Short mmCIF file of C-alpha atoms in Angstrom, two decimals:
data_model
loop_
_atom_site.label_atom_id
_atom_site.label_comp_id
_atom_site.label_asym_id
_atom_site.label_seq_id
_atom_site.Cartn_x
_atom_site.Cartn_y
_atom_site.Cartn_z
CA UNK A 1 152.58 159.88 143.35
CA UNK A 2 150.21 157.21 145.06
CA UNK A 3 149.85 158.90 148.22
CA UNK A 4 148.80 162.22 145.59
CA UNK A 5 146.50 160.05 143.80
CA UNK A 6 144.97 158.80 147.10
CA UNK A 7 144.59 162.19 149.03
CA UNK A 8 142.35 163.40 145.94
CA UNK A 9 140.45 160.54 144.90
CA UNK A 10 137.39 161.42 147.09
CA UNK A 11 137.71 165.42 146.78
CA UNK A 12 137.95 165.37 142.83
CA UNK A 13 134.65 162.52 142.36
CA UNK A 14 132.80 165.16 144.56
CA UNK A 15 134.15 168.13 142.77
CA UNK A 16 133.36 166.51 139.24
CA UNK A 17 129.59 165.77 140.40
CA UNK A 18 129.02 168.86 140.64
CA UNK A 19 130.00 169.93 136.95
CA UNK A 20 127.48 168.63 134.41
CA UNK A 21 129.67 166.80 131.72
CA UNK A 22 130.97 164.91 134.75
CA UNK A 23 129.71 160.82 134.33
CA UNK A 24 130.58 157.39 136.07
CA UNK A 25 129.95 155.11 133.29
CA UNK A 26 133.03 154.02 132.16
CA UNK A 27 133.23 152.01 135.41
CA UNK A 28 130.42 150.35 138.35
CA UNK A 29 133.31 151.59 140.76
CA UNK A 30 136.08 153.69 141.17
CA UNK A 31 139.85 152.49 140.42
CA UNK A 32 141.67 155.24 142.15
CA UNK A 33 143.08 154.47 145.74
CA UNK A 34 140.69 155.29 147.81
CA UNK A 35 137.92 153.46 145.87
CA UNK A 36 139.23 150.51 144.60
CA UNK A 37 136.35 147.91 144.13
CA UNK A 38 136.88 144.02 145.38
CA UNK A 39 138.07 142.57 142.30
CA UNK A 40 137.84 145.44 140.20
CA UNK A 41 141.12 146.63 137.48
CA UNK A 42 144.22 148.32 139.38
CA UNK A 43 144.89 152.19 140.66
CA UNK A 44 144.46 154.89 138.24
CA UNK A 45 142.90 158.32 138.75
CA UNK A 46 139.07 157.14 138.17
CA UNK A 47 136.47 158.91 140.07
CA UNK A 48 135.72 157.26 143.30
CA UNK A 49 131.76 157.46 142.47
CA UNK A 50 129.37 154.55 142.66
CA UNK A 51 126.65 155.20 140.87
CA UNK A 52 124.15 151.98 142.36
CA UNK A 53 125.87 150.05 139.33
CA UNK A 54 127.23 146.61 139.56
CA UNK A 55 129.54 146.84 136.51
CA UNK A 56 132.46 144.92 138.13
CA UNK A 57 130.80 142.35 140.15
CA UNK A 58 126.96 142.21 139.69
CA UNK A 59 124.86 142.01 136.46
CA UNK A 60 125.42 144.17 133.83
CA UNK A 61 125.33 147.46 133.07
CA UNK A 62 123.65 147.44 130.37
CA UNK A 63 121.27 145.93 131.78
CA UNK A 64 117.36 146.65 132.48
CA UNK A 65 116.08 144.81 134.74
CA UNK A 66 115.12 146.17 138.09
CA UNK A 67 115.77 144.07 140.92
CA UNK A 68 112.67 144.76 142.25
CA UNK A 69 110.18 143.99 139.19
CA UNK A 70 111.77 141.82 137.47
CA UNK A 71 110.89 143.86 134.19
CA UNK A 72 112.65 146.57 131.90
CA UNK A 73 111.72 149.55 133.40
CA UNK A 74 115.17 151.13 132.10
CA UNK A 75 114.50 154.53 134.28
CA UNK A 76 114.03 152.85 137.65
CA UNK A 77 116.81 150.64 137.02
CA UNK A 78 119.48 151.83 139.98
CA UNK A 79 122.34 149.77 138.76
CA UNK A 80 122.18 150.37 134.95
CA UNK A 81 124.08 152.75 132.76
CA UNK A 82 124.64 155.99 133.56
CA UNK A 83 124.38 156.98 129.99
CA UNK A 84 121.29 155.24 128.73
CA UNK A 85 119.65 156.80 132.29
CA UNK A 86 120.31 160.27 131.13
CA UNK A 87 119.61 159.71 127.36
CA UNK A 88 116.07 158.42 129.08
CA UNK A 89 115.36 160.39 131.61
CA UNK A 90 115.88 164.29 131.02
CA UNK A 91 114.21 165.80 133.80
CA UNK A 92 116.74 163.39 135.75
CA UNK A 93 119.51 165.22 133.99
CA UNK A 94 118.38 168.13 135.05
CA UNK A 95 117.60 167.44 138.99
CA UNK A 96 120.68 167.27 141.42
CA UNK A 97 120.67 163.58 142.58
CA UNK A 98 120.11 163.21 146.27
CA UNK A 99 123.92 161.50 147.60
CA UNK A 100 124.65 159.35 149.81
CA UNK A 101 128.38 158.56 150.92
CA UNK A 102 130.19 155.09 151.91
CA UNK A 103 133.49 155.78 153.95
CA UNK A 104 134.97 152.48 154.97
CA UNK A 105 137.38 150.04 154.19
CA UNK A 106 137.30 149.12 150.49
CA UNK A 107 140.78 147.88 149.23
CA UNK A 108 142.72 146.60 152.47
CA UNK A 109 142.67 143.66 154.74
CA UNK A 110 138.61 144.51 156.27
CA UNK A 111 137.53 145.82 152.22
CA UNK A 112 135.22 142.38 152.19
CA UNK A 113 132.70 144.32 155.42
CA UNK A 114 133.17 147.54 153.24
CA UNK A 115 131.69 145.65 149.95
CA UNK A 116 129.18 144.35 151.84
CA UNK A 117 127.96 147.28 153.20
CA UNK A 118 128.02 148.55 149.84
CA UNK A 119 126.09 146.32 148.28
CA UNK A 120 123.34 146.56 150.85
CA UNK A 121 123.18 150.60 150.05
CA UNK A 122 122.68 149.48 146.70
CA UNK A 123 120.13 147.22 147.52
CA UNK A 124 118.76 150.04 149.66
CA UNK A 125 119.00 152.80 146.73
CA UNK A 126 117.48 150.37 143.75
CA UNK A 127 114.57 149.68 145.89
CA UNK A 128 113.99 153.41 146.62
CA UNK A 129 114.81 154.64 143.16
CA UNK A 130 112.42 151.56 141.91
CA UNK A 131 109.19 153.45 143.92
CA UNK A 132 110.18 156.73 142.44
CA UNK A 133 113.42 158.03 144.54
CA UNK A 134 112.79 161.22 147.21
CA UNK A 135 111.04 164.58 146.95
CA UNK A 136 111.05 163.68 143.23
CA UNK A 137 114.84 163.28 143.10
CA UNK A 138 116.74 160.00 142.49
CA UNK A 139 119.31 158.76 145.00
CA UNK A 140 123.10 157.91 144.49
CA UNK A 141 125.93 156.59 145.86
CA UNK A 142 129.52 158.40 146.80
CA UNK A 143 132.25 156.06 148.03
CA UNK A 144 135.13 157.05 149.44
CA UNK A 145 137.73 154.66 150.61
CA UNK A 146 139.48 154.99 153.59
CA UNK A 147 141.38 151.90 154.10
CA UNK A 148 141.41 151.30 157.57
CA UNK A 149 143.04 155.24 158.08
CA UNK A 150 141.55 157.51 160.40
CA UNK A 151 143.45 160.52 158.67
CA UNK A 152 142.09 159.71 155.43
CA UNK A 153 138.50 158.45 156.78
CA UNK A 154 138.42 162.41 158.31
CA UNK A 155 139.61 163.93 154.89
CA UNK A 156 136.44 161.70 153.51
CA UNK A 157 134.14 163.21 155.35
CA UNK A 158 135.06 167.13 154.94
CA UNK A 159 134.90 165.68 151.19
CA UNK A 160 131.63 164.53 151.47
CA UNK A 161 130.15 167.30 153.53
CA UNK A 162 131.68 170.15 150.89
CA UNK A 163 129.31 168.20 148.95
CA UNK A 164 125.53 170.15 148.79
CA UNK A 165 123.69 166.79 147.57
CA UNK A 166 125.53 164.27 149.84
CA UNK A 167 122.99 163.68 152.71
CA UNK A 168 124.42 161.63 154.94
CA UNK A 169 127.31 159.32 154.80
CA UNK A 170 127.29 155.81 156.11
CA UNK A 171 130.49 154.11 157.82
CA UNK A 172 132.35 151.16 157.76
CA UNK A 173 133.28 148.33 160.12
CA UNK A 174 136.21 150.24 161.91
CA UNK A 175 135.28 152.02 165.44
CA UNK A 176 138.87 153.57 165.35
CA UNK A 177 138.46 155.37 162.62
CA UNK A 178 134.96 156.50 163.09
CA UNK A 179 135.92 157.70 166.61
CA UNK A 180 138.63 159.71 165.11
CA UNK A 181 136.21 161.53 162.63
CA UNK A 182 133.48 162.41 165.45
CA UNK A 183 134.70 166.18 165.93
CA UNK A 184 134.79 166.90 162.21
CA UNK A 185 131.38 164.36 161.59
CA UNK A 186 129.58 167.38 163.85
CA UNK A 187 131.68 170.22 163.22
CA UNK A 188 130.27 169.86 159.46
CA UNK A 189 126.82 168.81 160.77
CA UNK A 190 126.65 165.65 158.80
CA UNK A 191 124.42 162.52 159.92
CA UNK A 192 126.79 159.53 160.24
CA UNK A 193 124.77 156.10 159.82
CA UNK A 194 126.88 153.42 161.05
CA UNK A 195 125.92 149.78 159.97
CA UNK A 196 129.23 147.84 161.75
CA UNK A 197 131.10 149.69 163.76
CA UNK A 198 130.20 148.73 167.11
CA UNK A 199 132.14 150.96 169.67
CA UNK A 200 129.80 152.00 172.74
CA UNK A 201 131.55 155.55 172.19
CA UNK A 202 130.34 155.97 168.91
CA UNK A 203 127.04 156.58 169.71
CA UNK A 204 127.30 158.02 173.16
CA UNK A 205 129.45 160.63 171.96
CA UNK A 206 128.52 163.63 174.50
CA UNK A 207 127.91 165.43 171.25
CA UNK A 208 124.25 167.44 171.74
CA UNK A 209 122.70 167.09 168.85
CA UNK A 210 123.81 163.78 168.02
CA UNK A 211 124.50 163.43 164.09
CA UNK A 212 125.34 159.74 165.22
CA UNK A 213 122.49 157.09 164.37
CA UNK A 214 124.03 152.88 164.64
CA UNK A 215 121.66 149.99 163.37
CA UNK A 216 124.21 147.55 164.43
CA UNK A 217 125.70 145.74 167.09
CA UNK A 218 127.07 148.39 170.15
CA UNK A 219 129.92 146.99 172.29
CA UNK A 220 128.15 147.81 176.15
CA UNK A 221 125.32 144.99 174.66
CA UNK A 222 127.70 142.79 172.91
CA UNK A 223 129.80 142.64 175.75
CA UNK A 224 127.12 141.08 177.95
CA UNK A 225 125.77 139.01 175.08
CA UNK A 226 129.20 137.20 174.82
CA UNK A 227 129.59 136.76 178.80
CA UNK A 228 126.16 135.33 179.42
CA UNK A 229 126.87 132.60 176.80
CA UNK A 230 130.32 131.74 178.10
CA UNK A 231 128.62 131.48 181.71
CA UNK A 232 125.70 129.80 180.50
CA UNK A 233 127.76 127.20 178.74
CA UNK A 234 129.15 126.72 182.16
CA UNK A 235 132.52 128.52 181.50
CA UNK A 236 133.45 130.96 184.55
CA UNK A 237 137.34 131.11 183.63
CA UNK A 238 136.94 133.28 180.61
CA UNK A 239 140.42 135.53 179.28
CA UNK A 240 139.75 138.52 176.99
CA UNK A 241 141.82 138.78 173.81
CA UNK A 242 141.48 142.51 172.94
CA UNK A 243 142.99 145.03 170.18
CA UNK A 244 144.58 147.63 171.07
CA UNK A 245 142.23 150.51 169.83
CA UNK A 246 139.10 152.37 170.80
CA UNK A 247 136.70 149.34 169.75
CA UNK A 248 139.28 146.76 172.19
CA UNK A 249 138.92 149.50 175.05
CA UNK A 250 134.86 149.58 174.39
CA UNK A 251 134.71 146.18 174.67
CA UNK A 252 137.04 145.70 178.09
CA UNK A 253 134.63 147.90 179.83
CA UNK A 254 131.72 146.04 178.69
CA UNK A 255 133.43 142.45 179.35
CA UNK A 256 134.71 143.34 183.46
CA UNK A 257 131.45 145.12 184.20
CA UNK A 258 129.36 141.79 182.61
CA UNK A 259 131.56 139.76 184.74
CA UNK A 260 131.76 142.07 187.78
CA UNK A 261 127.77 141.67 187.70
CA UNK A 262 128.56 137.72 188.54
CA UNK A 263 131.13 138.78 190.46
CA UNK A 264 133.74 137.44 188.21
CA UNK A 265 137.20 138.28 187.24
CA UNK A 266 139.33 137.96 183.45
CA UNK A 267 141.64 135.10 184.21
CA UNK A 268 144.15 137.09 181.98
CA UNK A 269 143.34 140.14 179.12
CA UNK A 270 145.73 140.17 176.44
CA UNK A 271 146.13 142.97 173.83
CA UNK A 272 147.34 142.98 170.57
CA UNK A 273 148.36 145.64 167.89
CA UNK A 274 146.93 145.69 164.38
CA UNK A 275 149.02 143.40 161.95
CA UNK A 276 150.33 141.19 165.22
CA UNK A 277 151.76 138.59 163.89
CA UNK A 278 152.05 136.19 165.98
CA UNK A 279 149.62 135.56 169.04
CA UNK A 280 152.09 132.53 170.25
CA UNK A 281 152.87 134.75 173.93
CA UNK A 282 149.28 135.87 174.26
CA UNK A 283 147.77 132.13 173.64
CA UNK A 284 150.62 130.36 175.77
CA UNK A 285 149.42 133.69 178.95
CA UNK A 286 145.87 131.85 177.99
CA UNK A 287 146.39 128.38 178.91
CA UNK A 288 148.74 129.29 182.12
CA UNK A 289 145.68 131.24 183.60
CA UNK A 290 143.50 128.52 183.46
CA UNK A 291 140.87 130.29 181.11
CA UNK A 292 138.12 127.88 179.80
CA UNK A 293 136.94 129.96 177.10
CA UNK A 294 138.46 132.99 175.29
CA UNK A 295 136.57 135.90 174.46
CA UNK A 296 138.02 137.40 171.25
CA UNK A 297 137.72 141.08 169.65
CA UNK A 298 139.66 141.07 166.65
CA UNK A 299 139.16 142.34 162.72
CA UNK A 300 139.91 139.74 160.03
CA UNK A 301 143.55 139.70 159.71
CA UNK A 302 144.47 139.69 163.33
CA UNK A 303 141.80 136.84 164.06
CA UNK A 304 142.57 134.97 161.07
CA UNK A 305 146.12 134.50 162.53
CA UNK A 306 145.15 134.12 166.32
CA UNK A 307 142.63 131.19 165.29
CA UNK A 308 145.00 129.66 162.97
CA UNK A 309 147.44 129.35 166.11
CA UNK A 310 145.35 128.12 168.54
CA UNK A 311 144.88 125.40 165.92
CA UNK A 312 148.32 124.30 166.26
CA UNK A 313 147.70 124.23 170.44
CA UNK A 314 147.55 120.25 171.07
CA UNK A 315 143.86 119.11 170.89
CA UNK A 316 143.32 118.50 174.59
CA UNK A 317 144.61 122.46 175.14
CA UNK A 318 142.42 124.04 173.04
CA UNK A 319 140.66 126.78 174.16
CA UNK A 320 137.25 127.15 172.89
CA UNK A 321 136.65 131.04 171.29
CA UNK A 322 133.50 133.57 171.61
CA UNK A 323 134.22 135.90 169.32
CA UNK A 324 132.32 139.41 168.25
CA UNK A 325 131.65 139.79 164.65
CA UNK A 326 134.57 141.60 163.50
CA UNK A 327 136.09 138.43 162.24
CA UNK A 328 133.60 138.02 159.53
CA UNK A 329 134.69 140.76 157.75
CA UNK A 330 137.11 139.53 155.20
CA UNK A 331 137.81 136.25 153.51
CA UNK A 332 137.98 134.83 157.06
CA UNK A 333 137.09 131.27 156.77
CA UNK A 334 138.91 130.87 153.59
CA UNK A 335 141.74 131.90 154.61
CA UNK A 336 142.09 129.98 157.80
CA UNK A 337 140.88 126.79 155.91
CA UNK A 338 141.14 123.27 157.49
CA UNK A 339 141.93 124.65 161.10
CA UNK A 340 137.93 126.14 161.10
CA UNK A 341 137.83 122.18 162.30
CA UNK A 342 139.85 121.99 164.61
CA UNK A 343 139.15 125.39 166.72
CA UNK A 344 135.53 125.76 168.21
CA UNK A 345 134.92 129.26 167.44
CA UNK A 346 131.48 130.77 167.67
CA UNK A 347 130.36 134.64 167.18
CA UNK A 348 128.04 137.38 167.19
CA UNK A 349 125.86 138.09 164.64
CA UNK A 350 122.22 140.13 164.97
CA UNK A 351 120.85 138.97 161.56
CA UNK A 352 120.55 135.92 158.96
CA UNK A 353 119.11 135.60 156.00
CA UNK A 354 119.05 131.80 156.50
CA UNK A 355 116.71 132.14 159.12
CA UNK A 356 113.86 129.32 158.82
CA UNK A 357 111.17 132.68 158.93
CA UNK A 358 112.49 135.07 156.89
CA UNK A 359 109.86 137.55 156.21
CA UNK A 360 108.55 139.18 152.81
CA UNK A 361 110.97 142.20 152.90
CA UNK A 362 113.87 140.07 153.63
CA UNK A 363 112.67 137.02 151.01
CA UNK A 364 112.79 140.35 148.38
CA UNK A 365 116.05 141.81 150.02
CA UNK A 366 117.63 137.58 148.93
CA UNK A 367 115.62 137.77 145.46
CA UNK A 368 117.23 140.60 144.68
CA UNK A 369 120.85 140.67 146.12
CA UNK A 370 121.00 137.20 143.72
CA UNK A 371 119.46 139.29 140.60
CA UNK A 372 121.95 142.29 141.23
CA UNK A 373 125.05 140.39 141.92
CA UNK A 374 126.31 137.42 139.64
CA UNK A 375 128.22 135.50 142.41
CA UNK A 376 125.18 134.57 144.27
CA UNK A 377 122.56 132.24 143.97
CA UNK A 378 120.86 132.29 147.15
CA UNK A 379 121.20 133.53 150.69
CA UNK A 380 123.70 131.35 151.73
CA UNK A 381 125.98 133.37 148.76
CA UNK A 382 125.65 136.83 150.88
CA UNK A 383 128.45 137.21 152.48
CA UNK A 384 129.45 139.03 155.52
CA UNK A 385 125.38 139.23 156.06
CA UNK A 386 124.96 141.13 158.35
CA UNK A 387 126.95 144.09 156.73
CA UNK A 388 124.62 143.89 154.01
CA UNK A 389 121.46 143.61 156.12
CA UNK A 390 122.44 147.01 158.65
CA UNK A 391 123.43 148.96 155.35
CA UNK A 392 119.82 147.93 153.67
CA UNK A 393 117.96 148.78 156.72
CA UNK A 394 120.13 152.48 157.78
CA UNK A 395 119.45 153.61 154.52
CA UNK A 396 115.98 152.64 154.31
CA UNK A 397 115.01 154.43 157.30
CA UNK A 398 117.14 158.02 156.53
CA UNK A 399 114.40 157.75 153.01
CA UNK A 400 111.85 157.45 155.49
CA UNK A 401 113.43 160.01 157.31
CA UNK A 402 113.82 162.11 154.75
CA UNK A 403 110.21 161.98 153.28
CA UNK A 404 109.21 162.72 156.44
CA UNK A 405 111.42 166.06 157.31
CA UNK A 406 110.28 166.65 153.10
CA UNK A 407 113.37 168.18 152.47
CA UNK A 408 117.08 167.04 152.44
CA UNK A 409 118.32 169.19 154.53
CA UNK A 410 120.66 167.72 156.69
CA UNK A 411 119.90 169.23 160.20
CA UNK A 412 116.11 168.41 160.09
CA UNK A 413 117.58 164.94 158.72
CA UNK A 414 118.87 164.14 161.68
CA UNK A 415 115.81 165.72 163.69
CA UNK A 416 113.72 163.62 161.59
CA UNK A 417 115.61 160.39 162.14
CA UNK A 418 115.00 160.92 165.97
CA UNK A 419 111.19 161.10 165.71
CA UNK A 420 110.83 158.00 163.41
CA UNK A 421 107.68 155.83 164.06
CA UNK A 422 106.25 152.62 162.65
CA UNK A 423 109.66 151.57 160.19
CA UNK A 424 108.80 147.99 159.21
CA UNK A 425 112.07 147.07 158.03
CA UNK A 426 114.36 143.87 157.31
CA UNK A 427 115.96 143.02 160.46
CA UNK A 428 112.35 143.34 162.42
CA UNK A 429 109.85 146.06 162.78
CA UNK A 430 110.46 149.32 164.78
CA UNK A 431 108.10 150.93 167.02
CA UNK A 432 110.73 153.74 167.28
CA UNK A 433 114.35 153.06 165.91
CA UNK A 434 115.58 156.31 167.52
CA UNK A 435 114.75 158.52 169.90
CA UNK A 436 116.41 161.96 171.03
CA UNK A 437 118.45 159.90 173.61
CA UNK A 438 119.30 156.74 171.72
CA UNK A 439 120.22 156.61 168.65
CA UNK A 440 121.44 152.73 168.57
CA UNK A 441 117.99 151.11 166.95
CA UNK A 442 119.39 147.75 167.97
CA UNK A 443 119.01 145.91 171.30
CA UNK A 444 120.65 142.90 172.92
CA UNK A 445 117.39 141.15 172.07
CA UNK A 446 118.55 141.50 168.14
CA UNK A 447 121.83 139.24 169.05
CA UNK A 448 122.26 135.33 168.39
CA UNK A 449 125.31 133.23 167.82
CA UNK A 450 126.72 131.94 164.57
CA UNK A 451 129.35 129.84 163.63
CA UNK A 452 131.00 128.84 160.01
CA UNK A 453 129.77 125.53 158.24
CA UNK A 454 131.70 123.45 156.17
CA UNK A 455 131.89 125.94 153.09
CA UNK A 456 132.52 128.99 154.92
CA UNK A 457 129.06 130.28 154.92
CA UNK A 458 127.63 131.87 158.58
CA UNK A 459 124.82 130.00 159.78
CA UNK A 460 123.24 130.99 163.05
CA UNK A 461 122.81 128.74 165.90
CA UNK A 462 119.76 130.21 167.56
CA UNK A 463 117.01 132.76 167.14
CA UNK A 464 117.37 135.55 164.82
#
């Protein structure tokens, strides 16, 4: 009965947007399997729609204050009540919302990246709803939950595509299962935003046109980044500690070729399966090859347990850890507690809000992300940051996008998104975030290192 539940959670939220009794009010996020908020009530057959409210784990939803203004400006209030929206607002009522859909991780061991990415969408829609939505249409959000499943991440996005007034849907942190849904992402023709997944692959796709478009970290730069500071910290005997998927395979090519280019060699590269549980064999192959430094791509669950065990190496044979960012996507330092002292791990990250010169869009982004959501005070309360700050800035450039092609549909979307010019956005300003041949807006210029502090938060060590 679950595994029903789960295989029409997505189908039946879009099916019942498109019938006009259909509302999302009873709840900020869906309860069925494959939307189950972080912290939200158990299973049941909810619809899977988020409709930019924060019922569960921001303000209010009756509330009307807009994030942005700080005043009661009930219509322009993203994250309010569906009902009170429609009781003010009947031309609303009458307009198709423009969608957007979320397919990622919400409810298993990575669902932390997946919240955060949602609530920068949020952040995202509430600011573009706030300035009067697109082509006189407000926006929404669709999410659909694909827990980590490739299969079900693929039945997401035929979901979303049957969908007339879903857009564009924006992914999640894993590069296996976005990998998996390429062929049917441009077999439906349906622009793909990805603010975490990394894989090199992903983007350089061989697919002509491209409905692919990454503001985030891609594996062929991260690789490099994480080599050059090994070396530059004087470590040449470096071991890769690699899962065994699509995003560990990415990130193997990018590691040997940085090190063949200093005409260096992994002492050892050890792979591991999702849910390993025990990394004892792989860290014992570590210290035998006389690595220095470990370079570690892992998701929460499998680093959680790899770092916890190198904790219990003696202190003179630990092995100091670069890691890329997949590790902050869960309740990572929490759960590996006391042994965050005793390990020194360090990892990726291409944006902080704690950054001593934040500008004006990003001091607004902060302001707020702490109105909109009641467990935070201040930036060092957003969690898994830079989730939030790729899903902000995607989405914010497909409305420019959009406003530029003036129309919403999705082919001369995507052509749009190729010819964007001049987006000033949160991360930094773009001259050009895409072109025809690139469609990864970041560079290796964007990257810096963070570690965790003493509460858990991620504070970087260099330049933003």
């Amino acid at each position: 009965m679950n595994q029903f539940l789960s295989a029409i959670g997505c189908a039946a939220a879009i099916l019942c947007l498109a019938l006009a009794g259909c509302d999302s009010s009873s709840d900020s996020f869906a309860n069925s399997h494959d939307a189950t908020a972080i912290g939200s009530p158990g299973p049941g057959l909810t619809l899977p729609i988020e409709r930019t409210s924060n019922r569960s784990r921001g303000r209010s939803a009756r509330s009307t204050t807009t994030p942005w203004s700080g005043s009661d400006r009930q219509s322009q209030a993203g994250f309010q009540d569906a009902d009170a929206v429609a009781a003010s607002s009947p031309v609303r009522d009458r307009v198709p919302r423009i969608l957007i859909g979320l397919d990622a991780d919400m409810s298993s061991a990575s669902a932390k990246s997946g919240e955060a990415i949602r609530r920068g969408i949020v952040l995202a829609i509430d600011r573009i709803n706030h300035d009067g939505g697109l082509l006189g249409r407000q926006v929404d959000l669709l999410v659909c939950d694909h827990r980590g499943n490739p299969a079900r991440g693929i039945d997401n996005i035929r979901d979303l595509a049957a969908n007339p007034d879903v857009v564009a849907v924006v992914g999640g942190i894993h590069t296996p299962v976005a990998l998996e849904e390429l062929s049917v992402i441009h077999d439906v023709e349906l622009p793909y935003l990805g603010p975490w997944a990394a894989g090199t692959p992903l983007v350089a796709n061989g697919y002509e046109p491209n409905f692919v478009f990454r503001v985030s970290v891609r594996d062929e730069f991260a690789g490099e980044f994480l080599v050059r500071n090994a070396v530059q910290d004087d470590k040449t005997q470096i071991a890769l500690v690699l899962e065994s998927t699509g995003w560990g395979r990415s990130n193997e090519v990018a590691m040997r070729q940085a090190l063949d280019e200093r005409e260096l060699q992994p002492t050892t590269i050890q792979w591991f399966h999702w849910g390993e549980p025990s990394f004892r064999m792989q860290i014992d192959a570590i210290r035998s090859s006389g690595a220095e430094v470990v370079l570690l791509v892992a998701n929460p669950l499998e680093g959680i347990r790899f770092v916890q065990q190198m904790a219990q190496v003696p202190a003179e044979d630990r092995i100091p850890i670069l890691s890329h960012w997949g590790i902050t996507g869960g309740n990572f330092a929490d759960q590996v507690g006391d042994d965050l002292n005793r390990v020194d791990l360090r990892f990726l990250q291409s944006y902080s809000f704690l950054s001593a010169d934040l500008t004006d869009t990003a001091r607004s982004v902060v302001a707020a992300y702490c109105r909109t959501f009641d467990d935070a005070d201040s930036a060092r309360d957003i969690f898994a940051p830079t989730g939030t700050a790729h899903a902000y800035e995607v989405v914010m450039m497909l409305a420019q996008a959009i406003r530029q092609a003036g129309t919403v549909d999705r082919l001369e979307v995507r052509a749009a998104l190729e010819r964007l010019k001049n987006y000033n956005g949160l991360i930094r300003n773009f001259q050009r975030p895409f072109t025809v041949t690139d469609h990864d807006a970041l560079t290796i210029d964007d990257l810096h290192l963070a570690r965790f502090d003493e509460a858990g938060v991620i504070v970087p060590l260099g330049p933003n």
